[in-house]
Amino acid sequence: MKTWTRKDLTGLDELTSEEINFLLETARAFKGVGERSLKKVPALRGKTLVNFFVEPSTRTRTSFEVAAMRLSADVVNISATASSLQKGETLKDTALNLQALQADIIVLRHSSPGSARFLSERLDSSIINAGDGAHEHPTQGLLDIFTMREKFGRITGLNVVIVGDILFSRVARSNIFGLVKLGANVTLAGPSTLVPRSFENLGVRVVHRIDEALEGADVVNLLRIQHERQRKEYFPGLGEYTALFGLTKARAARLKPSCLVMHPGPINRGVEIDSDVADGSQSVILEQVTNGIAVRMAVLYLCAGGAGIPA
Ligand code: CP
């Protein structure tokens, strides 16, 4: 039986642990391509990928483009301002036109939760979710988990702490779904307004004191405050947020020496993470970005019908 039969990746919630592990193994095989002098394989030669980003992005859009080019696919980038969404065309009509232009894969970032799933159910092209509102960011979750697995050799039993604006974070949701399926112990920490107890229903621990959360942590993953999705004030001010929940130098000094400091980016230096800690020896923030290429190569390869782990 084939381990991967999906044409789309819309979230980690829908994947089995076997599928996640298969994606991670495929990404491990593709990581080697980035370490060669000729960083290219012919796996997707003749395929066309459209990067359709209706929200801003630096890492994800570039990473998908680099991943597709390393697989020898042709890549077209379009943004909201350069698309006919501006003229009143619906998302579905725009996507159907991209399909009519023979896009094999559409990578979508959109502010509406469920937008990638909506298109995946209506198009034959592969749809890859590059972040849909506060719902999921599956390739970010995968690259975070890939980085942890690469460093520790396992996910089962790892104590992973995710700190910050969980309520509005698609990165947090994808991490939670993936990590819980693979057997990690996940703790969420932040103000009660941004980390409600209802998250415990997802199989995680919720605490509202960061020092309690950081005790025994193997990984601390900091999240930015998602101001663009908040409609009211969830805490008194950034200074108070940093004092209560920021990974300051004093807090970082109490982490286990083996504890990884992670952040999906973009980072707000001096708010959720001290600038020196972001650049310090325990930080793997830029390694996460590099690993994103291999993870996205694996996702594109498998969703486009690639069979098995490439040699
Ligand atoms: N981590 C992440 O999604 O970054 P971008 O918004 O730059 O893509």
mmCIF file with all atom_site columns, N, CA, C and O in Angstrom, residues 53-79:
data_model
loop_
_atom_site.group_PDB
_atom_site.id
_atom_site.type_symbol
_atom_site.label_atom_id
_atom_site.label_alt_id
_atom_site.label_comp_id
_atom_site.label_asym_id
_atom_site.label_entity_id
_atom_site.label_seq_id
_atom_site.pdbx_PDB_ins_code
_atom_site.Cartn_x
_atom_site.Cartn_y
_atom_site.Cartn_z
_atom_site.occupancy
_atom_site.B_iso_or_equiv
_atom_site.pdbx_formal_charge
_atom_site.auth_seq_id
_atom_site.auth_comp_id
_atom_site.auth_asym_id
_atom_site.auth_atom_id
_atom_site.pdbx_PDB_model_num
ATOM 1   N N  . PHE A 1 53 ? -0.078 34.168 -2.965  1.00 0.00 ? 53 PHE A N  1
ATOM 2   C CA . PHE A 1 53 ? -0.013 34.695 -1.597  1.00 0.00 ? 53 PHE A CA 1
ATOM 3   C C  . PHE A 1 53 ? -0.873 35.949 -1.489  1.00 0.00 ? 53 PHE A C  1
ATOM 4   O O  . PHE A 1 53 ? -0.548 36.985 -2.037  1.00 0.00 ? 53 PHE A O  1
ATOM 5   N N  . VAL A 1 54 ? -1.973 35.808 -0.734  1.00 0.00 ? 54 VAL A N  1
ATOM 6   C CA . VAL A 1 54 ? -2.910 36.912 -0.543  1.00 0.00 ? 54 VAL A CA 1
ATOM 7   C C  . VAL A 1 54 ? -2.596 37.645 0.769   1.00 0.00 ? 54 VAL A C  1
ATOM 8   O O  . VAL A 1 54 ? -3.234 38.629 1.097   1.00 0.00 ? 54 VAL A O  1
ATOM 9   N N  . GLU A 1 55 ? -1.635 37.134 1.539   1.00 0.00 ? 55 GLU A N  1
ATOM 10  C CA . GLU A 1 55 ? -1.128 37.805 2.750   1.00 0.00 ? 55 GLU A CA 1
ATOM 11  C C  . GLU A 1 55 ? 0.388  37.896 2.616   1.00 0.00 ? 55 GLU A C  1
ATOM 12  O O  . GLU A 1 55 ? 0.992  37.092 1.900   1.00 0.00 ? 55 GLU A O  1
ATOM 13  N N  . PRO A 1 56 ? 1.027  38.865 3.312   1.00 0.00 ? 56 PRO A N  1
ATOM 14  C CA . PRO A 1 56 ? 2.483  38.996 3.199   1.00 0.00 ? 56 PRO A CA 1
ATOM 15  C C  . PRO A 1 56 ? 3.245  37.757 3.674   1.00 0.00 ? 56 PRO A C  1
ATOM 16  O O  . PRO A 1 56 ? 2.757  37.008 4.512   1.00 0.00 ? 56 PRO A O  1
ATOM 17  N N  . SER A 1 57 ? 4.433  37.565 3.126   1.00 0.00 ? 57 SER A N  1
ATOM 18  C CA . SER A 1 57 ? 5.307  36.454 3.526   1.00 0.00 ? 57 SER A CA 1
ATOM 19  C C  . SER A 1 57 ? 6.719  36.722 3.024   1.00 0.00 ? 57 SER A C  1
ATOM 20  O O  . SER A 1 57 ? 6.889  37.215 1.909   1.00 0.00 ? 57 SER A O  1
ATOM 21  N N  . THR A 1 58 ? 7.696  36.408 3.834   1.00 0.00 ? 58 THR A N  1
ATOM 22  C CA . THR A 1 58 ? 9.098  36.371 3.371   1.00 0.00 ? 58 THR A CA 1
ATOM 23  C C  . THR A 1 58 ? 9.537  34.922 3.250   1.00 0.00 ? 58 THR A C  1
ATOM 24  O O  . THR A 1 58 ? 9.867  34.431 2.170   1.00 0.00 ? 58 THR A O  1
ATOM 25  N N  . ARG A 1 59 ? 9.524  34.199 4.399   1.00 0.00 ? 59 ARG A N  1
ATOM 26  C CA . ARG A 1 59 ? 10.075 32.848 4.463   1.00 0.00 ? 59 ARG A CA 1
ATOM 27  C C  . ARG A 1 59 ? 9.299  31.837 3.623   1.00 0.00 ? 59 ARG A C  1
ATOM 28  O O  . ARG A 1 59 ? 9.884  31.118 2.805   1.00 0.00 ? 59 ARG A O  1
ATOM 29  N N  . THR A 1 60 ? 7.990  31.756 3.846   1.00 0.00 ? 60 THR A N  1
ATOM 30  C CA . THR A 1 60 ? 7.228  30.658 3.251   1.00 0.00 ? 60 THR A CA 1
ATOM 31  C C  . THR A 1 60 ? 7.200  30.761 1.728   1.00 0.00 ? 60 THR A C  1
ATOM 32  O O  . THR A 1 60 ? 7.414  29.774 1.021   1.00 0.00 ? 60 THR A O  1
ATOM 33  N N  . ARG A 1 61 ? 6.946  31.955 1.214   1.00 0.00 ? 61 ARG A N  1
ATOM 34  C CA . ARG A 1 61 ? 6.862  32.118 -0.243  1.00 0.00 ? 61 ARG A CA 1
ATOM 35  C C  . ARG A 1 61 ? 8.208  31.800 -0.897  1.00 0.00 ? 61 ARG A C  1
ATOM 36  O O  . ARG A 1 61 ? 8.293  31.053 -1.868  1.00 0.00 ? 61 ARG A O  1
ATOM 37  N N  . THR A 1 62 ? 9.287  32.362 -0.327  1.00 0.00 ? 62 THR A N  1
ATOM 38  C CA . THR A 1 62 ? 10.612 32.120 -0.899  1.00 0.00 ? 62 THR A CA 1
ATOM 39  C C  . THR A 1 62 ? 11.000 30.655 -0.782  1.00 0.00 ? 62 THR A C  1
ATOM 40  O O  . THR A 1 62 ? 11.583 30.066 -1.700  1.00 0.00 ? 62 THR A O  1
ATOM 41  N N  . SER A 1 63 ? 10.670 30.060 0.357   1.00 0.00 ? 63 SER A N  1
ATOM 42  C CA . SER A 1 63 ? 11.021 28.662 0.605   1.00 0.00 ? 63 SER A CA 1
ATOM 43  C C  . SER A 1 63 ? 10.306 27.737 -0.381  1.00 0.00 ? 63 SER A C  1
ATOM 44  O O  . SER A 1 63 ? 10.921 26.803 -0.933  1.00 0.00 ? 63 SER A O  1
ATOM 45  N N  . PHE A 1 64 ? 9.022  27.987 -0.644  1.00 0.00 ? 64 PHE A N  1
ATOM 46  C CA . PHE A 1 64 ? 8.309  27.174 -1.643  1.00 0.00 ? 64 PHE A CA 1
ATOM 47  C C  . PHE A 1 64 ? 8.926  27.375 -3.028  1.00 0.00 ? 64 PHE A C  1
ATOM 48  O O  . PHE A 1 64 ? 9.040  26.430 -3.811  1.00 0.00 ? 64 PHE A O  1
ATOM 49  N N  . GLU A 1 65 ? 9.326  28.595 -3.313  1.00 0.00 ? 65 GLU A N  1
ATOM 50  C CA . GLU A 1 65 ? 9.910  28.864 -4.637  1.00 0.00 ? 65 GLU A CA 1
ATOM 51  C C  . GLU A 1 65 ? 11.247 28.130 -4.782  1.00 0.00 ? 65 GLU A C  1
ATOM 52  O O  . GLU A 1 65 ? 11.506 27.471 -5.799  1.00 0.00 ? 65 GLU A O  1
ATOM 53  N N  . VAL A 1 66 ? 12.078 28.218 -3.755  1.00 0.00 ? 66 VAL A N  1
ATOM 54  C CA . VAL A 1 66 ? 13.378 27.524 -3.800  1.00 0.00 ? 66 VAL A CA 1
ATOM 55  C C  . VAL A 1 66 ? 13.155 26.011 -3.879  1.00 0.00 ? 66 VAL A C  1
ATOM 56  O O  . VAL A 1 66 ? 13.796 25.310 -4.683  1.00 0.00 ? 66 VAL A O  1
ATOM 57  N N  . ALA A 1 67 ? 12.216 25.509 -3.079  1.00 0.00 ? 67 ALA A N  1
ATOM 58  C CA . ALA A 1 67 ? 11.940 24.056 -3.074  1.00 0.00 ? 67 ALA A CA 1
ATOM 59  C C  . ALA A 1 67 ? 11.494 23.594 -4.457  1.00 0.00 ? 67 ALA A C  1
ATOM 60  O O  . ALA A 1 67 ? 11.980 22.572 -4.965  1.00 0.00 ? 67 ALA A O  1
ATOM 61  N N  . ALA A 1 68 ? 10.596 24.350 -5.071  1.00 0.00 ? 68 ALA A N  1
ATOM 62  C CA . ALA A 1 68 ? 10.084 23.962 -6.396  1.00 0.00 ? 68 ALA A CA 1
ATOM 63  C C  . ALA A 1 68 ? 11.203 24.016 -7.442  1.00 0.00 ? 68 ALA A C  1
ATOM 64  O O  . ALA A 1 68 ? 11.307 23.127 -8.300  1.00 0.00 ? 68 ALA A O  1
ATOM 65  N N  . MET A 1 69 ? 12.046 25.038 -7.346  1.00 0.00 ? 69 MET A N  1
ATOM 66  C CA . MET A 1 69 ? 13.144 25.144 -8.324  1.00 0.00 ? 69 MET A CA 1
ATOM 67  C C  . MET A 1 69 ? 14.135 23.997 -8.146  1.00 0.00 ? 69 MET A C  1
ATOM 68  O O  . MET A 1 69 ? 14.669 23.475 -9.114  1.00 0.00 ? 69 MET A O  1
ATOM 69  N N  . ARG A 1 70 ? 14.379 23.600 -6.921  1.00 0.00 ? 70 ARG A N  1
ATOM 70  C CA . ARG A 1 70 ? 15.295 22.458 -6.695  1.00 0.00 ? 70 ARG A CA 1
ATOM 71  C C  . ARG A 1 70 ? 14.724 21.155 -7.238  1.00 0.00 ? 70 ARG A C  1
ATOM 72  O O  . ARG A 1 70 ? 15.462 20.216 -7.511  1.00 0.00 ? 70 ARG A O  1
ATOM 73  N N  . LEU A 1 71 ? 13.394 21.096 -7.372  1.00 0.00 ? 71 LEU A N  1
ATOM 74  C CA . LEU A 1 71 ? 12.754 19.908 -7.953  1.00 0.00 ? 71 LEU A CA 1
ATOM 75  C C  . LEU A 1 71 ? 12.563 20.065 -9.461  1.00 0.00 ? 71 LEU A C  1
ATOM 76  O O  . LEU A 1 71 ? 11.913 19.250 -10.098 1.00 0.00 ? 71 LEU A O  1
ATOM 77  N N  . SER A 1 72 ? 13.084 21.166 -10.028 1.00 0.00 ? 72 SER A N  1
ATOM 78  C CA . SER A 1 72 ? 13.031 21.459 -11.476 1.00 0.00 ? 72 SER A CA 1
ATOM 79  C C  . SER A 1 72 ? 11.644 21.829 -11.976 1.00 0.00 ? 72 SER A C  1
ATOM 80  O O  . SER A 1 72 ? 11.375 21.744 -13.182 1.00 0.00 ? 72 SER A O  1
ATOM 81  N N  . ALA A 1 73 ? 10.739 22.244 -11.073 1.00 0.00 ? 73 ALA A N  1
ATOM 82  C CA . ALA A 1 73 ? 9.421  22.728 -11.517 1.00 0.00 ? 73 ALA A CA 1
ATOM 83  C C  . ALA A 1 73 ? 9.549  24.162 -12.017 1.00 0.00 ? 73 ALA A C  1
ATOM 84  O O  . ALA A 1 73 ? 10.492 24.875 -11.669 1.00 0.00 ? 73 ALA A O  1
ATOM 85  N N  . ASP A 1 74 ? 8.579  24.585 -12.844 1.00 0.00 ? 74 ASP A N  1
ATOM 86  C CA . ASP A 1 74 ? 8.492  25.995 -13.232 1.00 0.00 ? 74 ASP A CA 1
ATOM 87  C C  . ASP A 1 74 ? 7.624  26.702 -12.191 1.00 0.00 ? 74 ASP A C  1
ATOM 88  O O  . ASP A 1 74 ? 6.604  26.157 -11.750 1.00 0.00 ? 74 ASP A O  1
ATOM 89  N N  . VAL A 1 75 ? 8.030  27.933 -11.814 1.00 0.00 ? 75 VAL A N  1
ATOM 90  C CA . VAL A 1 75 ? 7.353  28.629 -10.706 1.00 0.00 ? 75 VAL A CA 1
ATOM 91  C C  . VAL A 1 75 ? 6.840  29.994 -11.164 1.00 0.00 ? 75 VAL A C  1
ATOM 92  O O  . VAL A 1 75 ? 7.559  30.745 -11.825 1.00 0.00 ? 75 VAL A O  1
ATOM 93  N N  . VAL A 1 76 ? 5.587  30.278 -10.791 1.00 0.00 ? 76 VAL A N  1
ATOM 94  C CA . VAL A 1 76 ? 5.002  31.599 -11.039 1.00 0.00 ? 76 VAL A CA 1
ATOM 95  C C  . VAL A 1 76 ? 4.559  32.143 -9.685  1.00 0.00 ? 76 VAL A C  1
ATOM 96  O O  . VAL A 1 76 ? 3.931  31.422 -8.900  1.00 0.00 ? 76 VAL A O  1
ATOM 97  N N  . ASN A 1 77 ? 4.899  33.390 -9.392  1.00 0.00 ? 77 ASN A N  1
ATOM 98  C CA . ASN A 1 77 ? 4.485  34.025 -8.129  1.00 0.00 ? 77 ASN A CA 1
ATOM 99  C C  . ASN A 1 77 ? 3.427  35.071 -8.411  1.00 0.00 ? 77 ASN A C  1
ATOM 100 O O  . ASN A 1 77 ? 3.633  35.935 -9.271  1.00 0.00 ? 77 ASN A O  1
ATOM 101 N N  . ILE A 1 78 ? 2.297  35.007 -7.683  1.00 0.00 ? 78 ILE A N  1
ATOM 102 C CA . ILE A 1 78 ? 1.353  36.117 -7.774  1.00 0.00 ? 78 ILE A CA 1
ATOM 103 C C  . ILE A 1 78 ? 0.932  36.542 -6.372  1.00 0.00 ? 78 ILE A C  1
ATOM 104 O O  . ILE A 1 78 ? 0.886  35.732 -5.449  1.00 0.00 ? 78 ILE A O  1
ATOM 105 N N  . SER A 1 79 ? 0.666  37.834 -6.234  1.00 0.00 ? 79 SER A N  1
ATOM 106 C CA . SER A 1 79 ? 0.295  38.374 -4.926  1.00 0.00 ? 79 SER A CA 1
ATOM 107 C C  . SER A 1 79 ? -1.109 38.967 -5.033  1.00 0.00 ? 79 SER A C  1
ATOM 108 O O  . SER A 1 79 ? -1.643 39.139 -6.136  1.00 0.00 ? 79 SER A O  1
#
